[in-house]
């Protein structure tokens, strides 16, 4: 099976493969406002500028099967550049093949190479499958903190 699964850094040439998965992820998470032209521009910007973040794409038999997108943030508290996994999605019919674990391992290796001091992410309160997955890969809840945000 390992010959059929490929995990690799995403590039601007992957936009057409990534955008349908991004749309599927947004539907899964009930995120409103997906508009393909705008998403093409925004995702293209990250793929063109490695200082903003990195992305990985997973394929199974050459078919897009998942992606991980991380952005970089400077943090005084964490004493340097931190990686935040912004989006991480495996297409439902390809789950259970280890794609998530392989993409996460590739991302963490790149984060270390680039000198990131930590990696964080947000999980939907009711997404227990994701919570179990991340805990099994060493992530812990940050006690005493809750995410707040404001659109500008």
PDB file of C-alpha atoms in Angstrom:
ATOM      1  CA  UNK A   1       0.000   0.000   0.000  1.00  0.00           C
ATOM      2  CA  UNK A   2       2.893   2.407   0.669  1.00  0.00           C
ATOM      3  CA  UNK A   3       3.613   2.693  -3.073  1.00  0.00           C
ATOM      4  CA  UNK A   4       0.084   3.949  -3.647  1.00  0.00           C
ATOM      5  CA  UNK A   5       0.179   6.689  -0.987  1.00  0.00           C
ATOM      6  CA  UNK A   6       2.193   9.855  -1.580  1.00  0.00           C
ATOM      7  CA  UNK A   7       2.592  12.718   0.899  1.00  0.00           C
ATOM      8  CA  UNK A   8       4.380  15.746  -0.520  1.00  0.00           C
ATOM      9  CA  UNK A   9       4.677  19.498  -0.074  1.00  0.00           C
ATOM     10  CA  UNK A  10       1.989  21.349  -2.000  1.00  0.00           C
ATOM     11  CA  UNK A  11       2.902  23.893  -4.643  1.00  0.00           C
ATOM     12  CA  UNK A  12       0.931  26.486  -6.628  1.00  0.00           C
ATOM     13  CA  UNK A  13       0.401  23.800  -9.293  1.00  0.00           C
ATOM     14  CA  UNK A  14      -1.734  21.893  -6.752  1.00  0.00           C
ATOM     15  CA  UNK A  15      -4.426  24.576  -6.469  1.00  0.00           C
ATOM     16  CA  UNK A  16      -6.905  22.751  -8.714  1.00  0.00           C
ATOM     17  CA  UNK A  17      -6.517  19.571  -6.650  1.00  0.00           C
ATOM     18  CA  UNK A  18      -6.621  21.359  -3.289  1.00  0.00           C
ATOM     19  CA  UNK A  19      -9.618  23.645  -3.773  1.00  0.00           C
ATOM     20  CA  UNK A  20     -12.292  20.915  -3.967  1.00  0.00           C
ATOM     21  CA  UNK A  21     -10.895  19.375  -0.768  1.00  0.00           C
ATOM     22  CA  UNK A  22     -10.879  22.792   0.936  1.00  0.00           C
ATOM     23  CA  UNK A  23     -14.517  23.242  -0.059  1.00  0.00           C
ATOM     24  CA  UNK A  24     -15.362  19.776   1.274  1.00  0.00           C
ATOM     25  CA  UNK A  25     -13.569  20.558   4.557  1.00  0.00           C
ATOM     26  CA  UNK A  26     -15.434  23.854   4.919  1.00  0.00           C
ATOM     27  CA  UNK A  27     -18.755  22.033   4.432  1.00  0.00           C
ATOM     28  CA  UNK A  28     -17.692  19.399   6.988  1.00  0.00           C
ATOM     29  CA  UNK A  29     -16.821  22.096   9.554  1.00  0.00           C
ATOM     30  CA  UNK A  30     -19.828  24.301   8.617  1.00  0.00           C
ATOM     31  CA  UNK A  31     -17.544  27.214   7.720  1.00  0.00           C
ATOM     32  CA  UNK A  32     -19.425  29.774   5.670  1.00  0.00           C
ATOM     33  CA  UNK A  33     -18.170  31.917   2.811  1.00  0.00           C
ATOM     34  CA  UNK A  34     -16.304  29.544   0.520  1.00  0.00           C
ATOM     35  CA  UNK A  35     -15.965  31.245  -2.847  1.00  0.00           C
ATOM     36  CA  UNK A  36     -13.618  29.468  -5.223  1.00  0.00           C
ATOM     37  CA  UNK A  37     -12.120  32.573  -6.858  1.00  0.00           C
ATOM     38  CA  UNK A  38     -11.296  34.182  -3.532  1.00  0.00           C
ATOM     39  CA  UNK A  39      -9.997  30.895  -2.083  1.00  0.00           C
ATOM     40  CA  UNK A  40      -7.779  30.366  -5.154  1.00  0.00           C
ATOM     41  CA  UNK A  41      -6.188  33.774  -4.542  1.00  0.00           C
ATOM     42  CA  UNK A  42      -5.736  33.303  -0.786  1.00  0.00           C
ATOM     43  CA  UNK A  43      -4.440  29.734  -0.940  1.00  0.00           C
ATOM     44  CA  UNK A  44      -2.226  30.656  -3.884  1.00  0.00           C
ATOM     45  CA  UNK A  45      -0.657  33.382  -1.762  1.00  0.00           C
ATOM     46  CA  UNK A  46       0.383  30.890   0.941  1.00  0.00           C
ATOM     47  CA  UNK A  47       1.655  28.396  -1.618  1.00  0.00           C
ATOM     48  CA  UNK A  48       3.727  31.153  -3.259  1.00  0.00           C
ATOM     49  CA  UNK A  49       5.238  32.516  -0.026  1.00  0.00           C
ATOM     50  CA  UNK A  50       6.808  29.960   2.338  1.00  0.00           C
ATOM     51  CA  UNK A  51       7.262  32.667   4.998  1.00  0.00           C
ATOM     52  CA  UNK A  52       3.473  32.615   5.503  1.00  0.00           C
ATOM     53  CA  UNK A  53       3.168  28.877   5.949  1.00  0.00           C
ATOM     54  CA  UNK A  54       3.340  25.474   4.310  1.00  0.00           C
ATOM     55  CA  UNK A  55       0.940  22.951   2.865  1.00  0.00           C
ATOM     56  CA  UNK A  56       1.061  19.240   2.135  1.00  0.00           C
ATOM     57  CA  UNK A  57      -1.090  17.141  -0.130  1.00  0.00           C
ATOM     58  CA  UNK A  58      -1.790  13.421   0.132  1.00  0.00           C
ATOM     59  CA  UNK A  59      -2.672  11.304  -2.869  1.00  0.00           C
ATOM     60  CA  UNK A  60      -3.833   7.712  -3.174  1.00  0.00           C
ATOM     61  CA  UNK A  61      -3.199   6.192  -6.588  1.00  0.00           C
ATOM     62  CA  UNK A  62      -2.589   9.740  -7.798  1.00  0.00           C
ATOM     63  CA  UNK A  63      -6.019  10.951  -6.610  1.00  0.00           C
ATOM     64  CA  UNK A  64      -6.118  13.879  -4.142  1.00  0.00           C
ATOM     65  CA  UNK A  65      -6.958  12.372  -0.760  1.00  0.00           C
ATOM     66  CA  UNK A  66      -6.132  14.999   1.862  1.00  0.00           C
ATOM     67  CA  UNK A  67      -4.250  18.137   2.763  1.00  0.00           C
ATOM     68  CA  UNK A  68      -2.682  19.940   5.687  1.00  0.00           C
ATOM     69  CA  UNK A  69      -2.210  23.705   5.722  1.00  0.00           C
ATOM     70  CA  UNK A  70      -0.162  25.411   8.430  1.00  0.00           C
ATOM     71  CA  UNK A  71       0.563  29.094   8.911  1.00  0.00           C
ATOM     72  CA  UNK A  72       3.461  30.687  10.751  1.00  0.00           C
ATOM     73  CA  UNK A  73       3.125  33.179  13.590  1.00  0.00           C
ATOM     74  CA  UNK A  74       5.786  34.872  15.701  1.00  0.00           C
ATOM     75  CA  UNK A  75       5.123  34.338  19.412  1.00  0.00           C
ATOM     76  CA  UNK A  76       6.951  36.030  22.240  1.00  0.00           C
ATOM     77  CA  UNK A  77       5.332  33.575  24.659  1.00  0.00           C
ATOM     78  CA  UNK A  78       6.649  30.590  22.683  1.00  0.00           C
ATOM     79  CA  UNK A  79       9.937  32.372  21.999  1.00  0.00           C
ATOM     80  CA  UNK A  80       9.960  32.277  18.239  1.00  0.00           C
ATOM     81  CA  UNK A  81       8.081  31.169  15.169  1.00  0.00           C
ATOM     82  CA  UNK A  82       5.192  28.836  15.843  1.00  0.00           C
ATOM     83  CA  UNK A  83       3.217  26.763  13.395  1.00  0.00           C
ATOM     84  CA  UNK A  84      -0.557  26.721  13.546  1.00  0.00           C
ATOM     85  CA  UNK A  85      -2.327  23.967  11.667  1.00  0.00           C
ATOM     86  CA  UNK A  86      -5.080  25.976  10.046  1.00  0.00           C
ATOM     87  CA  UNK A  87      -6.743  23.227   8.030  1.00  0.00           C
ATOM     88  CA  UNK A  88      -6.241  19.464   8.041  1.00  0.00           C
ATOM     89  CA  UNK A  89      -8.558  17.194   6.119  1.00  0.00           C
ATOM     90  CA  UNK A  90      -8.611  13.648   4.788  1.00  0.00           C
ATOM     91  CA  UNK A  91     -11.294  12.832   2.226  1.00  0.00           C
ATOM     92  CA  UNK A  92     -13.734  10.418   3.933  1.00  0.00           C
ATOM     93  CA  UNK A  93     -13.229   7.505   1.522  1.00  0.00           C
ATOM     94  CA  UNK A  94      -9.460   7.618   2.206  1.00  0.00           C
ATOM     95  CA  UNK A  95      -9.615   7.693   5.996  1.00  0.00           C
ATOM     96  CA  UNK A  96      -8.068   4.826   7.923  1.00  0.00           C
ATOM     97  CA  UNK A  97      -5.027   4.545   5.631  1.00  0.00           C
ATOM     98  CA  UNK A  98      -2.683   6.540   7.866  1.00  0.00           C
ATOM     99  CA  UNK A  99      -2.711   9.632   5.652  1.00  0.00           C
ATOM    100  CA  UNK A 100      -3.327  11.992   8.559  1.00  0.00           C
ATOM    101  CA  UNK A 101      -0.461  10.571  10.592  1.00  0.00           C
ATOM    102  CA  UNK A 102       1.881  10.742   7.593  1.00  0.00           C
ATOM    103  CA  UNK A 103       0.956  14.331   6.736  1.00  0.00           C
ATOM    104  CA  UNK A 104       1.335  15.367  10.371  1.00  0.00           C
ATOM    105  CA  UNK A 105       4.764  13.709  10.589  1.00  0.00           C
ATOM    106  CA  UNK A 106       5.909  15.452   7.378  1.00  0.00           C
ATOM    107  CA  UNK A 107       4.656  18.792   8.671  1.00  0.00           C
ATOM    108  CA  UNK A 108       6.306  18.425  12.081  1.00  0.00           C
ATOM    109  CA  UNK A 109       9.614  17.496  10.464  1.00  0.00           C
ATOM    110  CA  UNK A 110       9.448  20.667   8.323  1.00  0.00           C
ATOM    111  CA  UNK A 111       8.482  22.788  11.327  1.00  0.00           C
ATOM    112  CA  UNK A 112      11.535  21.530  13.225  1.00  0.00           C
ATOM    113  CA  UNK A 113      13.774  22.143  10.208  1.00  0.00           C
ATOM    114  CA  UNK A 114      12.525  25.722  10.003  1.00  0.00           C
ATOM    115  CA  UNK A 115      13.107  26.314  13.727  1.00  0.00           C
ATOM    116  CA  UNK A 116       9.498  26.463  14.886  1.00  0.00           C
ATOM    117  CA  UNK A 117       9.209  26.296  18.656  1.00  0.00           C
ATOM    118  CA  UNK A 118       5.793  24.635  18.791  1.00  0.00           C
ATOM    119  CA  UNK A 119       2.739  23.648  16.799  1.00  0.00           C
ATOM    120  CA  UNK A 120      -0.878  24.273  17.732  1.00  0.00           C
ATOM    121  CA  UNK A 121      -4.331  23.930  16.238  1.00  0.00           C
ATOM    122  CA  UNK A 122      -8.011  24.368  16.948  1.00  0.00           C
ATOM    123  CA  UNK A 123     -10.453  21.481  17.322  1.00  0.00           C
ATOM    124  CA  UNK A 124     -14.222  21.731  17.178  1.00  0.00           C
ATOM    125  CA  UNK A 125     -15.649  21.095  20.642  1.00  0.00           C
ATOM    126  CA  UNK A 126     -17.676  18.123  19.439  1.00  0.00           C
ATOM    127  CA  UNK A 127     -14.998  16.560  17.200  1.00  0.00           C
ATOM    128  CA  UNK A 128     -13.929  13.699  19.464  1.00  0.00           C
ATOM    129  CA  UNK A 129     -12.335  11.739  16.603  1.00  0.00           C
ATOM    130  CA  UNK A 130      -9.950  14.634  15.932  1.00  0.00           C
ATOM    131  CA  UNK A 131      -9.263  15.052  19.642  1.00  0.00           C
ATOM    132  CA  UNK A 132      -8.293  11.359  19.953  1.00  0.00           C
ATOM    133  CA  UNK A 133      -6.117  11.575  16.830  1.00  0.00           C
ATOM    134  CA  UNK A 134      -4.183  14.613  18.066  1.00  0.00           C
ATOM    135  CA  UNK A 135      -3.763  13.244  21.583  1.00  0.00           C
ATOM    136  CA  UNK A 136      -2.358  10.033  20.117  1.00  0.00           C
ATOM    137  CA  UNK A 137       0.243  12.219  18.387  1.00  0.00           C
ATOM    138  CA  UNK A 138       1.319  14.080  21.516  1.00  0.00           C
ATOM    139  CA  UNK A 139      -0.970  17.124  21.459  1.00  0.00           C
ATOM    140  CA  UNK A 140      -2.460  18.276  24.756  1.00  0.00           C
ATOM    141  CA  UNK A 141      -5.290  20.604  25.704  1.00  0.00           C
ATOM    142  CA  UNK A 142      -4.049  23.964  26.881  1.00  0.00           C
ATOM    143  CA  UNK A 143      -5.726  24.242  30.268  1.00  0.00           C
ATOM    144  CA  UNK A 144      -7.194  27.559  31.200  1.00  0.00           C
ATOM    145  CA  UNK A 145      -7.363  28.961  27.664  1.00  0.00           C
ATOM    146  CA  UNK A 146     -10.183  29.330  25.199  1.00  0.00           C
ATOM    147  CA  UNK A 147     -10.020  30.723  21.693  1.00  0.00           C
ATOM    148  CA  UNK A 148     -11.701  34.049  21.030  1.00  0.00           C
ATOM    149  CA  UNK A 149     -11.687  35.857  17.701  1.00  0.00           C
ATOM    150  CA  UNK A 150     -13.038  38.864  15.861  1.00  0.00           C
ATOM    151  CA  UNK A 151     -13.399  39.392  12.140  1.00  0.00           C
ATOM    152  CA  UNK A 152     -11.813  42.587  10.828  1.00  0.00           C
TER     153      UNK A 152
END
